[in-house]
Amino acid sequence: MDVTVSDNAAASRFEIFLDGERAGFADYELEPGRITFTHTEVAVEGRGLGGRLVEHALLDARERGLAVVPQCPFVAGYLDKHPELEHPGA
């Protein structure tokens, strides 16, 4: 199983690919100093793809120094389970 995650900035979404096919996305709104995650969708459940997608997006936000606003329930739930991934300035 080949899994990759990338930031499709033109579409304002992180995308996850499974064996070269898009398997999900996390939509966001970017503003100076913060990123708001608005919706997450994964086509294949039970393989941990949603978690890998959100973890990548949160690590990217932290690396860029962005505060995270988790409007999406999936992202909010993931942060509840992994508070170490939330940017300290959030």
Backbone as JSON Lines, residues from 0, in Angstrom:
{"i":0,"aa":"M","n":[0.86,-1.18,0.0],"ca":[0.0,0.0,0.0],"c":[0.9,1.24,0.0]}
{"i":1,"aa":"D","n":[0.88,1.99,-1.09],"ca":[1.67,3.21,-1.23],"c":[0.78,4.41,-0.9]}
{"i":2,"aa":"V","n":[1.14,5.13,0.17],"ca":[0.34,6.27,0.63],"c":[1.2,7.53,0.58]}
{"i":3,"aa":"T","n":[0.66,8.57,-0.04],"ca":[1.33,9.87,-0.07],"c":[0.32,10.96,0.28]}
{"i":4,"aa":"V","n":[0.82,12.03,0.89],"ca":[-0.01,13.18,1.25],"c":[0.66,14.41,0.68]}
{"i":5,"aa":"S","n":[-0.14,15.3,0.09],"ca":[0.41,16.54,-0.45],"c":[-0.56,17.69,-0.21]}
{"i":6,"aa":"D","n":[-0.01,18.89,-0.22],"ca":[-0.8,20.11,-0.08],"c":[-1.12,20.62,-1.48]}
{"i":7,"aa":"N","n":[-2.38,20.57,-1.86],"ca":[-2.83,21.14,-3.12],"c":[-3.28,22.56,-2.82]}
{"i":8,"aa":"A","n":[-2.32,23.48,-2.76],"ca":[-2.59,24.86,-2.35],"c":[-3.59,25.55,-3.28]}
{"i":9,"aa":"A","n":[-3.56,25.22,-4.56],"ca":[-4.48,25.84,-5.52],"c":[-5.93,25.5,-5.19]}
{"i":10,"aa":"A","n":[-6.16,24.32,-4.61],"ca":[-7.51,23.9,-4.24],"c":[-7.79,24.1,-2.75]}
{"i":11,"aa":"S","n":[-6.82,24.62,-2.0],"ca":[-6.92,24.82,-0.55],"c":[-7.31,23.52,0.16]}
{"i":12,"aa":"R","n":[-6.51,22.48,-0.11],"ca":[-6.77,21.2,0.53],"c":[-5.52,20.34,0.54]}
{"i":13,"aa":"F","n":[-5.42,19.56,1.61],"ca":[-4.42,18.5,1.65],"c":[-5.09,17.27,1.06]}
{"i":14,"aa":"E","n":[-4.36,16.51,0.27],"ca":[-4.91,15.33,-0.37],"c":[-4.07,14.12,-0.02]}
{"i":15,"aa":"I","n":[-4.74,12.99,0.16],"ca":[-4.04,11.74,0.41],"c":[-4.31,10.8,-0.76]}
{"i":16,"aa":"F","n":[-3.25,10.13,-1.18],"ca":[-3.33,9.22,-2.32],"c":[-2.96,7.81,-1.87]}
{"i":17,"aa":"L","n":[-3.74,6.85,-2.31],"ca":[-3.5,5.45,-2.04],"c":[-3.22,4.77,-3.37]}
{"i":18,"aa":"D","n":[-2.0,4.27,-3.51],"ca":[-1.58,3.63,-4.77],"c":[-1.85,4.52,-5.98]}
{"i":19,"aa":"G","n":[-1.57,5.84,-5.81],"ca":[-1.69,6.78,-6.91],"c":[-3.07,7.37,-7.14]}
{"i":20,"aa":"E","n":[-4.08,6.87,-6.44],"ca":[-5.45,7.38,-6.58],"c":[-5.81,8.22,-5.37]}
{"i":21,"aa":"R","n":[-6.45,9.38,-5.61],"ca":[-6.85,10.21,-4.48],"c":[-7.86,9.46,-3.63]}
{"i":22,"aa":"A","n":[-7.56,9.36,-2.33],"ca":[-8.4,8.61,-1.41],"c":[-9.03,9.5,-0.34]}
{"i":23,"aa":"G","n":[-8.74,10.79,-0.38],"ca":[-9.33,11.69,0.6],"c":[-8.72,13.06,0.56]}
{"i":24,"aa":"F","n":[-9.32,13.96,1.34],"ca":[-8.83,15.34,1.37],"c":[-9.25,16.01,2.67]}
{"i":25,"aa":"A","n":[-8.53,17.07,3.0],"ca":[-8.88,17.94,4.13],"c":[-8.87,19.37,3.61]}
{"i":26,"aa":"D","n":[-10.06,19.95,3.47],"ca":[-10.18,21.32,3.0],"c":[-9.77,22.3,4.08]}
{"i":27,"aa":"Y","n":[-9.2,23.42,3.67],"ca":[-8.8,24.44,4.64],"c":[-8.96,25.83,4.06]}
{"i":28,"aa":"E","n":[-9.0,26.8,4.98],"ca":[-8.97,28.22,4.63],"c":[-7.71,28.79,5.28]}
{"i":29,"aa":"L","n":[-6.9,29.43,4.49],"ca":[-5.63,29.96,4.98],"c":[-5.73,31.47,5.13]}
{"i":30,"aa":"E","n":[-5.35,31.95,6.29],"ca":[-5.3,33.38,6.58],"c":[-3.94,33.66,7.2]}
{"i":31,"aa":"P","n":[-3.52,34.91,7.24],"ca":[-2.22,35.2,7.84],"c":[-2.14,34.65,9.27]}
{"i":32,"aa":"G","n":[-1.2,33.77,9.5],"ca":[-0.96,33.24,10.83],"c":[-1.85,32.1,11.26]}
{"i":33,"aa":"R","n":[-2.81,31.68,10.44],"ca":[-3.67,30.58,10.87],"c":[-4.26,29.81,9.69]}
{"i":34,"aa":"I","n":[-4.61,28.57,9.99],"ca":[-5.25,27.68,9.03],"c":[-6.49,27.1,9.69]}
{"i":35,"aa":"T","n":[-7.62,27.18,8.98],"ca":[-8.88,26.66,9.49],"c":[-9.24,25.43,8.66]}
{"i":36,"aa":"F","n":[-9.33,24.29,9.32],"ca":[-9.73,23.07,8.63],"c":[-11.25,22.99,8.65]}
{"i":37,"aa":"T","n":[-11.86,22.95,7.46],"ca":[-13.31,23.05,7.36],"c":[-14.01,21.73,7.06]}
{"i":38,"aa":"H","n":[-13.33,20.8,6.4],"ca":[-13.99,19.54,6.02],"c":[-12.95,18.5,5.68]}
{"i":39,"aa":"T","n":[-13.16,17.29,6.14],"ca":[-12.27,16.17,5.82],"c":[-13.12,15.02,5.31]}
{"i":40,"aa":"E","n":[-12.62,14.38,4.27],"ca":[-13.33,13.26,3.68],"c":[-12.33,12.19,3.25]}
{"i":41,"aa":"V","n":[-12.62,10.94,3.58],"ca":[-11.77,9.83,3.18],"c":[-12.65,8.77,2.54]}
{"i":42,"aa":"A","n":[-12.23,8.29,1.35],"ca":[-13.04,7.34,0.6],"c":[-12.94,5.92,1.14]}
{"i":43,"aa":"V","n":[-11.8,5.58,1.71],"ca":[-11.56,4.22,2.2],"c":[-11.38,4.29,3.71]}
{"i":44,"aa":"E","n":[-12.29,3.7,4.46],"ca":[-12.21,3.73,5.92],"c":[-11.52,2.48,6.44]}
{"i":45,"aa":"G","n":[-11.0,2.57,7.66],"ca":[-10.43,1.42,8.31],"c":[-8.96,1.16,8.0]}
{"i":46,"aa":"R","n":[-8.33,2.04,7.27],"ca":[-6.91,1.87,6.95],"c":[-6.04,2.96,7.56]}
{"i":47,"aa":"G","n":[-6.64,3.83,8.36],"ca":[-5.88,4.89,9.02],"c":[-5.54,6.05,8.12]}
{"i":48,"aa":"L","n":[-6.2,6.13,6.95],"ca":[-5.86,7.2,6.01],"c":[-6.25,8.57,6.53]}
{"i":49,"aa":"G","n":[-7.39,8.67,7.2],"ca":[-7.81,9.96,7.75],"c":[-6.81,10.49,8.76]}
{"i":50,"aa":"G","n":[-6.35,9.61,9.63],"ca":[-5.35,10.0,10.62],"c":[-4.05,10.43,9.98]}
{"i":51,"aa":"R","n":[-3.59,9.69,8.98],"ca":[-2.33,10.05,8.31],"c":[-2.47,11.39,7.59]}
{"i":52,"aa":"L","n":[-3.62,11.61,6.98],"ca":[-3.88,12.86,6.27],"c":[-3.84,14.04,7.24]}
{"i":53,"aa":"V","n":[-4.58,13.94,8.33],"ca":[-4.67,15.04,9.29],"c":[-3.35,15.24,10.01]}
{"i":54,"aa":"E","n":[-2.66,14.17,10.35],"ca":[-1.36,14.32,11.0],"c":[-0.4,15.09,10.1]}
{"i":55,"aa":"H","n":[-0.36,14.75,8.81],"ca":[0.51,15.45,7.87],"c":[0.13,16.94,7.81]}
{"i":56,"aa":"A","n":[-1.17,17.22,7.72],"ca":[-1.63,18.61,7.62],"c":[-1.27,19.39,8.87]}
{"i":57,"aa":"L","n":[-1.43,18.78,10.05],"ca":[-1.12,19.47,11.29],"c":[0.38,19.7,11.46]}
{"i":58,"aa":"L","n":[1.18,18.73,11.07],"ca":[2.63,18.91,11.13],"c":[3.08,20.01,10.17]}
{"i":59,"aa":"D","n":[2.46,20.07,9.01],"ca":[2.78,21.13,8.05],"c":[2.41,22.5,8.63]}
{"i":60,"aa":"A","n":[1.24,22.6,9.25],"ca":[0.81,23.86,9.85],"c":[1.77,24.28,10.95]}
{"i":61,"aa":"R","n":[2.19,23.33,11.79],"ca":[3.13,23.64,12.87],"c":[4.46,24.12,12.3]}
{"i":62,"aa":"E","n":[4.94,23.43,11.26],"ca":[6.21,23.81,10.64],"c":[6.16,25.23,10.07]}
{"i":63,"aa":"R","n":[4.98,25.63,9.6],"ca":[4.8,26.96,9.03],"c":[4.42,28.0,10.09]}
{"i":64,"aa":"G","n":[4.3,27.58,11.34],"ca":[3.99,28.5,12.43],"c":[2.55,28.97,12.43]}
{"i":65,"aa":"L","n":[1.64,28.16,11.9],"ca":[0.24,28.55,11.8],"c":[-0.57,28.04,12.99]}
{"i":66,"aa":"A","n":[-1.41,28.88,13.54],"ca":[-2.38,28.44,14.53],"c":[-3.44,27.62,13.8]}
{"i":67,"aa":"V","n":[-3.94,26.58,14.45],"ca":[-4.92,25.68,13.85],"c":[-6.3,25.94,14.42]}
{"i":68,"aa":"V","n":[-7.28,26.12,13.54],"ca":[-8.68,26.25,13.93],"c":[-9.4,25.03,13.37]}
{"i":69,"aa":"P","n":[-9.77,24.09,14.23],"ca":[-10.37,22.85,13.75],"c":[-11.9,22.9,13.68]}
{"i":70,"aa":"Q","n":[-12.44,23.56,12.66],"ca":[-13.89,23.58,12.48],"c":[-14.43,22.2,12.11]}
{"i":71,"aa":"C","n":[-13.63,21.43,11.4],"ca":[-14.01,20.08,10.98],"c":[-14.01,19.16,12.21]}
{"i":72,"aa":"P","n":[-15.09,18.42,12.44],"ca":[-15.16,17.53,13.6],"c":[-14.07,16.45,13.6]}
{"i":73,"aa":"F","n":[-13.67,15.96,12.44],"ca":[-12.64,14.93,12.39],"c":[-11.3,15.49,12.87]}
{"i":74,"aa":"V","n":[-10.96,16.69,12.4],"ca":[-9.7,17.33,12.82],"c":[-9.76,17.65,14.31]}
{"i":75,"aa":"A","n":[-10.89,18.15,14.78],"ca":[-11.04,18.46,16.21],"c":[-10.87,17.2,17.05]}
{"i":76,"aa":"G","n":[-11.48,16.1,16.63],"ca":[-11.35,14.84,17.35],"c":[-9.93,14.32,17.34]}
{"i":77,"aa":"Y","n":[-9.25,14.48,16.21],"ca":[-7.87,14.03,16.12],"c":[-6.99,14.84,17.07]}
{"i":78,"aa":"L","n":[-7.22,16.14,17.14],"ca":[-6.45,16.98,18.06],"c":[-6.73,16.63,19.52]}
{"i":79,"aa":"D","n":[-7.96,16.24,19.82],"ca":[-8.27,15.82,21.19],"c":[-7.42,14.61,21.58]}
{"i":80,"aa":"K","n":[-7.21,13.71,20.62],"ca":[-6.43,12.5,20.88],"c":[-4.93,12.73,20.77]}
{"i":81,"aa":"H","n":[-4.52,13.78,20.05],"ca":[-3.11,14.07,19.81],"c":[-2.82,15.55,20.03]}
{"i":82,"aa":"P","n":[-2.98,16.06,21.26],"ca":[-2.8,17.49,21.51],"c":[-1.38,17.97,21.23]}
{"i":83,"aa":"E","n":[-0.41,17.07,21.2],"ca":[0.97,17.46,20.9],"c":[1.12,18.01,19.48]}
{"i":84,"aa":"L","n":[0.14,17.76,18.62],"ca":[0.22,18.25,17.24],"c":[-0.35,19.65,17.05]}
{"i":85,"aa":"E","n":[-0.98,20.18,18.09],"ca":[-1.54,21.53,17.98],"c":[-0.42,22.55,18.17]}
{"i":86,"aa":"H","n":[-0.38,23.53,17.33],"ca":[0.63,24.59,17.42],"c":[0.43,25.33,18.73]}
{"i":87,"aa":"P","n":[1.5,25.58,19.47],"ca":[1.36,26.25,20.77],"c":[0.73,27.63,20.69]}
{"i":88,"aa":"G","n":[0.79,28.29,19.54],"ca":[0.21,29.63,19.42],"c":[-1.26,29.62,19.1]}
{"i":89,"aa":"A","n":[-1.86,28.43,19.02],"ca":[-3.26,28.33,18.61],"c":[-4.2,28.82,19.69]}
